[in-house]
Coordinates of C-alpha atoms and ligand atoms in Angstrom, one line a residue:
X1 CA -10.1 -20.3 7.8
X2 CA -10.3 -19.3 4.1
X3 CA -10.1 -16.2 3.0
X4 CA -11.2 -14.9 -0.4
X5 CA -9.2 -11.5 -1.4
X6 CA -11.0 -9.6 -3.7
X7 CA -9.1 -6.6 -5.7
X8 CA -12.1 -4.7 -7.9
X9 CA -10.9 -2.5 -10.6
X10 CA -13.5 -0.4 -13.1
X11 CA -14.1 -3.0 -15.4
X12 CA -11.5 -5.9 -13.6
X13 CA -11.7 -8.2 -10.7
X14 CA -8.9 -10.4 -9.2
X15 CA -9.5 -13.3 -7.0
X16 CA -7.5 -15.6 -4.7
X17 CA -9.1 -18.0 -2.3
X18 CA -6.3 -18.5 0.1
X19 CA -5.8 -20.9 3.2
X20 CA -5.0 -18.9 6.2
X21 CA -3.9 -21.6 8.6
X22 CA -1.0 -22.7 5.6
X23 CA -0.9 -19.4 3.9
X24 CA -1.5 -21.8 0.5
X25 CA -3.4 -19.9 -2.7
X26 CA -6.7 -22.6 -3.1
X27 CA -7.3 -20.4 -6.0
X28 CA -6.9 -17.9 -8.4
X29 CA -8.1 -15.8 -10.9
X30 CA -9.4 -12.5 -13.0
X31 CA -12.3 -11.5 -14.2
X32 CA -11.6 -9.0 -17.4
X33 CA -14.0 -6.4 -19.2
X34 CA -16.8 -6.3 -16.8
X35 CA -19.6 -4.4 -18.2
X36 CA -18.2 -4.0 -21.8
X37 CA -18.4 -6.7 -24.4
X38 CA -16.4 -9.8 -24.3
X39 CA -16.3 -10.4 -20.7
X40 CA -14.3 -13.5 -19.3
X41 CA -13.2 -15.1 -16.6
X42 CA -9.6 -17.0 -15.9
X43 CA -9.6 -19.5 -13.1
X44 CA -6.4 -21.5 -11.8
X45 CA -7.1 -23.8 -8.7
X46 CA -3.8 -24.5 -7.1
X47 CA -1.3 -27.3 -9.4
X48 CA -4.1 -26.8 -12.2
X49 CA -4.4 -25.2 -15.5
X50 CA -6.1 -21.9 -16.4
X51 CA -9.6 -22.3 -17.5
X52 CA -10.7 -19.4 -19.1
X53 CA -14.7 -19.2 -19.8
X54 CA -16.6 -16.0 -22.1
X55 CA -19.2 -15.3 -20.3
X56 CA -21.4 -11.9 -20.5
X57 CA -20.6 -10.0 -17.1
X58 CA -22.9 -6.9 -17.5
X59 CA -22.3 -5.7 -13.7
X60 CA -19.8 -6.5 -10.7
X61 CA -22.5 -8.6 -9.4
X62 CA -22.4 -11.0 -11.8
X63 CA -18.2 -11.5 -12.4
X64 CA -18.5 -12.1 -8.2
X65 CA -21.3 -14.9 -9.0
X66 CA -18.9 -16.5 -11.4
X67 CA -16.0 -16.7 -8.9
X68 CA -18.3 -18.0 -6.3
X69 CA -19.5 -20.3 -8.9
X70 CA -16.0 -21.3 -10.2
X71 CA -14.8 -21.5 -6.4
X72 CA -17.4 -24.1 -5.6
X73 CA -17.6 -25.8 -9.3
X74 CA -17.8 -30.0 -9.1
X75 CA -15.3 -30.0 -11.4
X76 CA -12.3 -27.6 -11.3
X77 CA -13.8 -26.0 -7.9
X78 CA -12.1 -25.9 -4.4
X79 CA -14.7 -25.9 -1.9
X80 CA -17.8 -27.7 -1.7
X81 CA -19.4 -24.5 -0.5
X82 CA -19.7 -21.0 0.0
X83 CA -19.6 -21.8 4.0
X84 CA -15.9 -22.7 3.2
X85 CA -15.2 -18.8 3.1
X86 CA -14.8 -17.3 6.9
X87 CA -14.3 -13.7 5.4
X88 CA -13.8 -11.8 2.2
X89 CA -10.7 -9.4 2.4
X90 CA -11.2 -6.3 -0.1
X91 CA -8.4 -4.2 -1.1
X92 CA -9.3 -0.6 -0.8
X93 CA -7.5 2.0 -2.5
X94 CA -8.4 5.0 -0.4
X95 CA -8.7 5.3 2.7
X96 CA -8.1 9.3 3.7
X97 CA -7.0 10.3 7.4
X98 CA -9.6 8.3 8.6
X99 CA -8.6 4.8 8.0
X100 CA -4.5 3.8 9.8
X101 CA -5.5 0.7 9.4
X102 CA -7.5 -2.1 8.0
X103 CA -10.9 -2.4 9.6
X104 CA -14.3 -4.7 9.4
X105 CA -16.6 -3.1 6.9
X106 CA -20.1 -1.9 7.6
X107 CA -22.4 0.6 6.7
X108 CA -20.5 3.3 8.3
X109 CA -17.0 2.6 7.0
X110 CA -18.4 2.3 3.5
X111 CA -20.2 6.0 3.7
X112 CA -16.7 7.1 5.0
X113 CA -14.7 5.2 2.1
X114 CA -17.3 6.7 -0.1
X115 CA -16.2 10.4 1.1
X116 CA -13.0 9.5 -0.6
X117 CA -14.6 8.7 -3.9
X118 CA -12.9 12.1 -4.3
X119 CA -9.6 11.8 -3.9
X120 CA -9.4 8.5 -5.8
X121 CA -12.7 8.9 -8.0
X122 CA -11.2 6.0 -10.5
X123 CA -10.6 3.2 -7.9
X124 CA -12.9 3.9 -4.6
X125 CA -16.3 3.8 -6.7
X126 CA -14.6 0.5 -8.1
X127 CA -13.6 -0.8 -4.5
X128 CA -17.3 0.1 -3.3
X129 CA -18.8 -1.7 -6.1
X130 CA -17.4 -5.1 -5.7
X131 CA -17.5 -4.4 -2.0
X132 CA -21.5 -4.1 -2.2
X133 CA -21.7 -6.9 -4.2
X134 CA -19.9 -9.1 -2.4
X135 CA -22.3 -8.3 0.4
X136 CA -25.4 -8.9 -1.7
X137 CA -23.9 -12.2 -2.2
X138 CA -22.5 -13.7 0.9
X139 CA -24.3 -11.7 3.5
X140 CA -23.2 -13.7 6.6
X141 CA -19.6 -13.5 5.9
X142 CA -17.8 -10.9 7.7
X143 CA -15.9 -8.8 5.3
X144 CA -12.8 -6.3 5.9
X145 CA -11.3 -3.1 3.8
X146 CA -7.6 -3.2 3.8
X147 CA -6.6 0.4 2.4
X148 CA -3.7 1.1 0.3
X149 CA -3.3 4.3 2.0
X150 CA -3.1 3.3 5.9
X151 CA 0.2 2.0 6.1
X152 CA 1.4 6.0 5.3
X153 CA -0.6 7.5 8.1
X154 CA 2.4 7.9 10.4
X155 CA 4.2 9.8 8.2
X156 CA 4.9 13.6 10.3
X157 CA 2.9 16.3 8.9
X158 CA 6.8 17.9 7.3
X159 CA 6.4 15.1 5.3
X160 CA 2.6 14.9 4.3
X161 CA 2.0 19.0 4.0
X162 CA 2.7 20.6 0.5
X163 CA 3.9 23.9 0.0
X164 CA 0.5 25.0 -0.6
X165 CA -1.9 27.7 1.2
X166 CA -2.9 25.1 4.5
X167 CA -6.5 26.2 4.2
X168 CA -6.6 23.2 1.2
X169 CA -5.2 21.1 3.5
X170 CA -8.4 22.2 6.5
X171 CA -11.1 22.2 4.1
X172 CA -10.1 19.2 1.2
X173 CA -7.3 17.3 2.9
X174 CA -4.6 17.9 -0.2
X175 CA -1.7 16.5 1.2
X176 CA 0.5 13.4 0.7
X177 CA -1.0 9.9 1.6
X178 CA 1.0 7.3 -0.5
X179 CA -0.2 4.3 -1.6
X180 CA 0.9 0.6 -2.1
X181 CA 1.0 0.4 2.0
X182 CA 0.1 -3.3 1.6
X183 CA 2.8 -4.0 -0.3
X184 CA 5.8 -1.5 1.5
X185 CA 4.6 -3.0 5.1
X186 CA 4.5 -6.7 3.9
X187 CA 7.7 -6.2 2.6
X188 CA 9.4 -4.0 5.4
X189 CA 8.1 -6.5 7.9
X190 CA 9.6 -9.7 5.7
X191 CA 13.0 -7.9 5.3
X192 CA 13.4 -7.5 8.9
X193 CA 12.1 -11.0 9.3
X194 CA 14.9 -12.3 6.7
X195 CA 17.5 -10.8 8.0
X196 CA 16.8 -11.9 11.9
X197 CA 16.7 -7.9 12.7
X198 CA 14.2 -6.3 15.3
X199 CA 11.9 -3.5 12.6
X200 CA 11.7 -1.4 15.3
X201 CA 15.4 -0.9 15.5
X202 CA 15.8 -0.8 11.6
X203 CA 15.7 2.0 8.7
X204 CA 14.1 0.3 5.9
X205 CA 14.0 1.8 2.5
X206 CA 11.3 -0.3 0.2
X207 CA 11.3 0.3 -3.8
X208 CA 8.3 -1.3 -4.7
X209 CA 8.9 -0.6 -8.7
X210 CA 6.4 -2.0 -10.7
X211 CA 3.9 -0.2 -13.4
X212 CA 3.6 1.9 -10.9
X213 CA 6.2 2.2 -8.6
X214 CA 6.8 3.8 -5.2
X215 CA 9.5 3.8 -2.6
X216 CA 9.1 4.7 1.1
X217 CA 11.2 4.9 4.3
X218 CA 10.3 3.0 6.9
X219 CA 12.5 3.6 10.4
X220 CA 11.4 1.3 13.7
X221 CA 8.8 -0.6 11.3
X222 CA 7.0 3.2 10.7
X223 CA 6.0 4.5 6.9
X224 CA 8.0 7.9 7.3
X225 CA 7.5 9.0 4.0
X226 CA 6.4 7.9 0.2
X227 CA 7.3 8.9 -2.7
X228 CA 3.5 8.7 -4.1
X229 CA 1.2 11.5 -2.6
X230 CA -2.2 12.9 -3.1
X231 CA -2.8 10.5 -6.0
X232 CA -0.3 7.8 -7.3
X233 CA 1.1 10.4 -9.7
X234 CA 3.6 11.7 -7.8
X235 CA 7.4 10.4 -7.4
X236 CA 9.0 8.0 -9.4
X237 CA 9.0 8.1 -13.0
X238 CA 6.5 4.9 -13.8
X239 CA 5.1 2.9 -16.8
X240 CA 3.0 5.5 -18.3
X241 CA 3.0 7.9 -15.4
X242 CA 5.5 10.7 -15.3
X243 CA 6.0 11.3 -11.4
X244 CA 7.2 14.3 -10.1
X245 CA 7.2 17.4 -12.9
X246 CA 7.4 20.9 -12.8
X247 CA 4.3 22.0 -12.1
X248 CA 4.2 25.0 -14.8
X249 CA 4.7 22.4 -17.5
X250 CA 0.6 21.6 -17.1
X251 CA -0.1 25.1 -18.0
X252 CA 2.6 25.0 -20.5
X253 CA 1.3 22.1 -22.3
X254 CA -2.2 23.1 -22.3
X255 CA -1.5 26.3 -23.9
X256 CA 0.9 25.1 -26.4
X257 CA -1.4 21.7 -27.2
X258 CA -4.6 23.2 -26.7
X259 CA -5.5 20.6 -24.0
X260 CA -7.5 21.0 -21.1
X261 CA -7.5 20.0 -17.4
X262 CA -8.9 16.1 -18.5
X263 CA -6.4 16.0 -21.1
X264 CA -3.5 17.5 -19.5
X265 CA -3.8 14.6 -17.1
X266 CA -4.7 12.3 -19.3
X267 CA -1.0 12.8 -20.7
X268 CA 0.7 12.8 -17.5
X269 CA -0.6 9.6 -16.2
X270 CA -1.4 7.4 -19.4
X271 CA 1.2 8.6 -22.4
X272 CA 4.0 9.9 -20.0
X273 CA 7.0 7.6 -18.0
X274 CA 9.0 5.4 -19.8
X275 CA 6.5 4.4 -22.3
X276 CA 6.5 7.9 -23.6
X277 CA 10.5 8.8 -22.6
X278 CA 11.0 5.6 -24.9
X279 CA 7.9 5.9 -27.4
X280 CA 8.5 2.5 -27.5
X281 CA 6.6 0.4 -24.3
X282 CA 5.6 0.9 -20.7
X283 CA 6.9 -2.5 -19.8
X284 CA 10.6 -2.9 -18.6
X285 CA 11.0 -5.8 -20.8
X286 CA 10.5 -4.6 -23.9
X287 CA 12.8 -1.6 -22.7
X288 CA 15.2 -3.7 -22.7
X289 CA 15.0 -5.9 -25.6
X290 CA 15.2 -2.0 -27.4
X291 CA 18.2 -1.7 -25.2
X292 CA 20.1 -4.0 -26.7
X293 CA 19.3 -3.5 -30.2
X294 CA 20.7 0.1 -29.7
X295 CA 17.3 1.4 -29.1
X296 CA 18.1 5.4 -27.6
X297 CA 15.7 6.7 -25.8
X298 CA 14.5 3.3 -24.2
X299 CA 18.1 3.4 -23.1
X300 CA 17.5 6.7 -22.2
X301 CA 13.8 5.6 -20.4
X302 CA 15.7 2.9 -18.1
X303 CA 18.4 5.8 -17.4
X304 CA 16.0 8.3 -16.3
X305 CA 14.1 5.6 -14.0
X306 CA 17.0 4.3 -12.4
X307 CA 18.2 8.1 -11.8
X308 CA 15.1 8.6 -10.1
X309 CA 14.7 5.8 -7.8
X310 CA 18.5 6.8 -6.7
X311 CA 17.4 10.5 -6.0
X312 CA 14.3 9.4 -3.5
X313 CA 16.5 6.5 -2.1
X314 CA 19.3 9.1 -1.3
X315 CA 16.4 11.8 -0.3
X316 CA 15.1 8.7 2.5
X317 CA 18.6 8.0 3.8
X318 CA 18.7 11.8 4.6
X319 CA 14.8 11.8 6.2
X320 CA 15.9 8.7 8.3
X321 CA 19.5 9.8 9.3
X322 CA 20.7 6.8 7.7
X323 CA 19.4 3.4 6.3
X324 CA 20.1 -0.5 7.5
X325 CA 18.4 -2.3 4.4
X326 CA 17.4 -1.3 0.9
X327 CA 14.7 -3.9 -0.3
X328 CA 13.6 -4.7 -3.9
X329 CA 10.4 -5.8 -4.6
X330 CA 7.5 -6.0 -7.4
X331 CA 7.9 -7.0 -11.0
X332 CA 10.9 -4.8 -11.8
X333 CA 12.5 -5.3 -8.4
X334 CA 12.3 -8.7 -8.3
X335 CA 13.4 -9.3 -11.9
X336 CA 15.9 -6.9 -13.5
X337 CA 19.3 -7.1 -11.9
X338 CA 20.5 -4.6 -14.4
X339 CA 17.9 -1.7 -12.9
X340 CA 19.1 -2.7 -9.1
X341 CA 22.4 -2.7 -10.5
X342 CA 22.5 0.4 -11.9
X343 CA 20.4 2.1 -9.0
X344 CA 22.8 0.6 -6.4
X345 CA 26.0 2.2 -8.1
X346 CA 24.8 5.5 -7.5
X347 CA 25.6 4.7 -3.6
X348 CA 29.4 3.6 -4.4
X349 CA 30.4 6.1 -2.2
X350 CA 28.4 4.7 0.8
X351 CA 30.1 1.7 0.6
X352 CA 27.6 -0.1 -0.8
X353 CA 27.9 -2.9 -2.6
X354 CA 26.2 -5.5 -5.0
X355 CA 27.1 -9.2 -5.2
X356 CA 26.6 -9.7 -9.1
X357 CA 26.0 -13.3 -8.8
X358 CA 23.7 -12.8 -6.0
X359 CA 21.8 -10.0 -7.9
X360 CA 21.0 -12.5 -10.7
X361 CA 18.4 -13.9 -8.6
X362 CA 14.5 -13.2 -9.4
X363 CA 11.7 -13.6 -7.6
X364 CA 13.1 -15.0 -4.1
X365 CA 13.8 -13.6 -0.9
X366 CA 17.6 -13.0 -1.4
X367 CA 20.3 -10.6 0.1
X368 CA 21.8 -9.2 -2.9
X369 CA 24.9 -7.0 -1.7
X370 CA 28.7 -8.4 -0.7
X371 CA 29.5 -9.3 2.8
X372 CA 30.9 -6.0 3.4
X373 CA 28.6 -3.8 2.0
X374 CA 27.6 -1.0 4.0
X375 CA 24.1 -1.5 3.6
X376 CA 22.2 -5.0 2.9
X377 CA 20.6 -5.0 -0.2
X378 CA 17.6 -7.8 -0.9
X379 CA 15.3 -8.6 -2.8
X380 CA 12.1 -9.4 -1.0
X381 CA 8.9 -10.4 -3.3
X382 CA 5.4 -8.5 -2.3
X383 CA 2.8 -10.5 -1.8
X384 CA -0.3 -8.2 -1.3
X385 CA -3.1 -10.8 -1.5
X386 CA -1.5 -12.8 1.6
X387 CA -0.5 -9.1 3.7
X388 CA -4.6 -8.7 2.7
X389 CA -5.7 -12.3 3.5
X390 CA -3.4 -12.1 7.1
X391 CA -5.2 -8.5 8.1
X392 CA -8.3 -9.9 7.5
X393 CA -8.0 -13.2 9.4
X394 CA -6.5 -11.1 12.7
X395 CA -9.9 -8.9 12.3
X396 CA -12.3 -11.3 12.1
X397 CA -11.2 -13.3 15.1
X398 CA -10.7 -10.7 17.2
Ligands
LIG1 P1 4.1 -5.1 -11.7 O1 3.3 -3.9 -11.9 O2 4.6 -5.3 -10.3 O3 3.4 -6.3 -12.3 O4 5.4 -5.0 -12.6 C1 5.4 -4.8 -14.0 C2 6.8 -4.4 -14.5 O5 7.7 -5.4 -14.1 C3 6.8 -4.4 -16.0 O6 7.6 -3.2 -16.4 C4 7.6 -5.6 -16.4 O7 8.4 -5.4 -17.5 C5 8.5 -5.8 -15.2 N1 8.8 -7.3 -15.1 C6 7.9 -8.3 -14.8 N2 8.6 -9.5 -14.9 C7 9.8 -9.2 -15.3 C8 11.0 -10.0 -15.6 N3 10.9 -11.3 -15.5 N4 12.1 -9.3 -16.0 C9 12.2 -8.0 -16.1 N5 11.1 -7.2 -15.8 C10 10.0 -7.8 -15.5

């Protein structure tokens, strides 16, 4: 069966169309600027170039059409029809208590994902949107909500509870969810799988560090805990967000900058993390490049990152009595050896070890520490649109 993934943003949508029987990518793609001038649309079939067509895309609706259309094209398409798709898998960013795991949508779910608009109000009205339309426009095909939150629902409650009066727990569910659960179960599962170990007899800790960037603990296959929590602001120092703070710096700031709430926030999750550590970039790459040209405070940025990620990883060996495998992943994971590197010396005295030559890798399913480390150390790449592709497929033919 195919399965289109569908992962709608405010004003993007990506696409795959992906084989489920071989697990191939048929196709690929984004659709940028919906509902603001200049709207586009890059398509890649599978061992083809990227086509990239301008075409107005005033509404969610209409960037869906041009994916069906681009699917099913003479030309450059990879289906002859839309009856080629068995089931669209959406990736939802919120899913509250409710949702542990991914589930077939219908009216119901949707008003229930829509109760969440809250607690995610920039990507759940997004989710909902494309969702809809996707409905409008294939209204036969089955579709399923994989949430980004569901993996985290078996963390305890000592791990999801803040240290805040419990009634705002009762009557708005504050507390800790985490997020990137695709990605830290797709991975946790694939490192066990790699190494020939049973997850339910493994402690697993995951750095998924990308923009954003989160780490969890995973013992006997089980999200424990997650560095992320009510929103993805909290945790690891990020891109642009700053992770965890002191909370009395909001106040501090706003008084001292004359900001409010909006533009506290705005601060903390848009001009903060290593892009404003650095002043330089969000993006590790350019981090570096400063690096090297004796660029301070990006050297600083990549210091205080890599401190950070140490901090939680110690903090999970401590929640889980002990760790088996430490897995990289996402665009920093997978690529920069010198930020595993630096992040794996902090746990010298735990016998851990790196291989360099080993860590040199990128982008492949590789064990990363020496023979006689203490802990194995891998890199393990994410692959979210397949973990979503693979839920939906065991839904629908259930
Ligand atoms: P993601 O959000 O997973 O796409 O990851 C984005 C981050 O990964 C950015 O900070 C990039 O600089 C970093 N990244 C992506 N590719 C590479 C690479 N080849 N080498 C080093 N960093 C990379």
């Amino acid at each position: 069966m195919n399965v289109l993934v569908i992962n709608c943003g405010s004003s993007s949508l990506k696409f795959q169309l992906i084989d489920s029987d071989s697990e191939q990518v048929l196709a690929k793609g984004l659709c940028e600027r919906i509902g603001i001038d200049g709207s586009r649309i890059v398509y890649q079939p599978a061992g083809g170039e990227k086509i990239t067509t301008e075409s107005p895309m005033p509404t969610h609706k209409q960037a869906i059409q041009m994916v069906l259309d681009s699917l099913t094209d003479s030309k450059n398409g990879v289906i002859a029809s839309l009856e080629e798709v068995g089931a669209v898998g959406h990736r939802v960013v919120h899913g509250g208590e409710k949702y542990a795991s991914s589930v077939v949508l219908d009216d119901t779910v949707l008003e229930a994902i829509e109760e969440c608009n809250d607690l995610a109000p920039l990507h759940n009205p997004a989710n909902l949107i494309g969702i809809r339309a996707c409905q409008e426009l294939m209204p036969d095909t089955p579709m399923v909500g994989v949430f980004d939150t569901a993996f985290h629902q078996t963390m305890p409650e000592k791990a999801y509870i803040y240290g805040l009066p419990y009634r705002y727990y009762t009557d708005y569910k504050v507390r800790k969810y985490g997020f990137h659960g695709t990605s830290h179960s797709f991975v946790s599962k694939r490192t066990a799988e790699f190494l020939g170990k049973d997850i339910n007899q493994m402690k697993i800790i995951v750095c998924h560090l990308g923009n954003g960037a989160s780490i969890s603990a995973v013992c006997n296959g089980k999200s424990i805990d997650t560095s992320m929590g009510l929103t993805p602001l909290e945790g690891l120092v990020m891109g642009t967000r700053s992770g965890d703070i002191d909370p009395s710096i909001m106040e501090f700031l706003a008084k001292k900058e004359g900001l409010d709430i909006e533009g506290v926030m705005n601060v903390l999750n848009k001009e903060s993390g290593v892009y404003g550590i650095s002043g330089l970039s969000s993006d590790f790459r350019d981090l570096e490049a400063g690096a090297k040209e004796g660029n301070k405070r990006a050297i600083l940025a990549r210091k205080v990152f890599n401190y950070r990620v140490a901090k939680y990883i110690g903090s999970y060996i401590a929640a889980m009595n002990g760790v088996d495998a430490i897995a990289f992943t996402a665009g920093l994971g997978e690529n920069d050896s010198a930020v595993r590197a630096d992040i794996c010396s902090y746990f010298g005295y735990m016998g851990i070890a790196l291989d360099e030559e080993a860590n040199s890798c990128r982008g492949e399913d590789k064990v990363i520490s020496t023979a006689d480390s203490k802990v194995t150390v891998c890199v393990i790449p994410t692959n979210e649109e397949l973990a979503i592709a693979r839920e939906t497929l065991a839904l629908v033919s259930k």
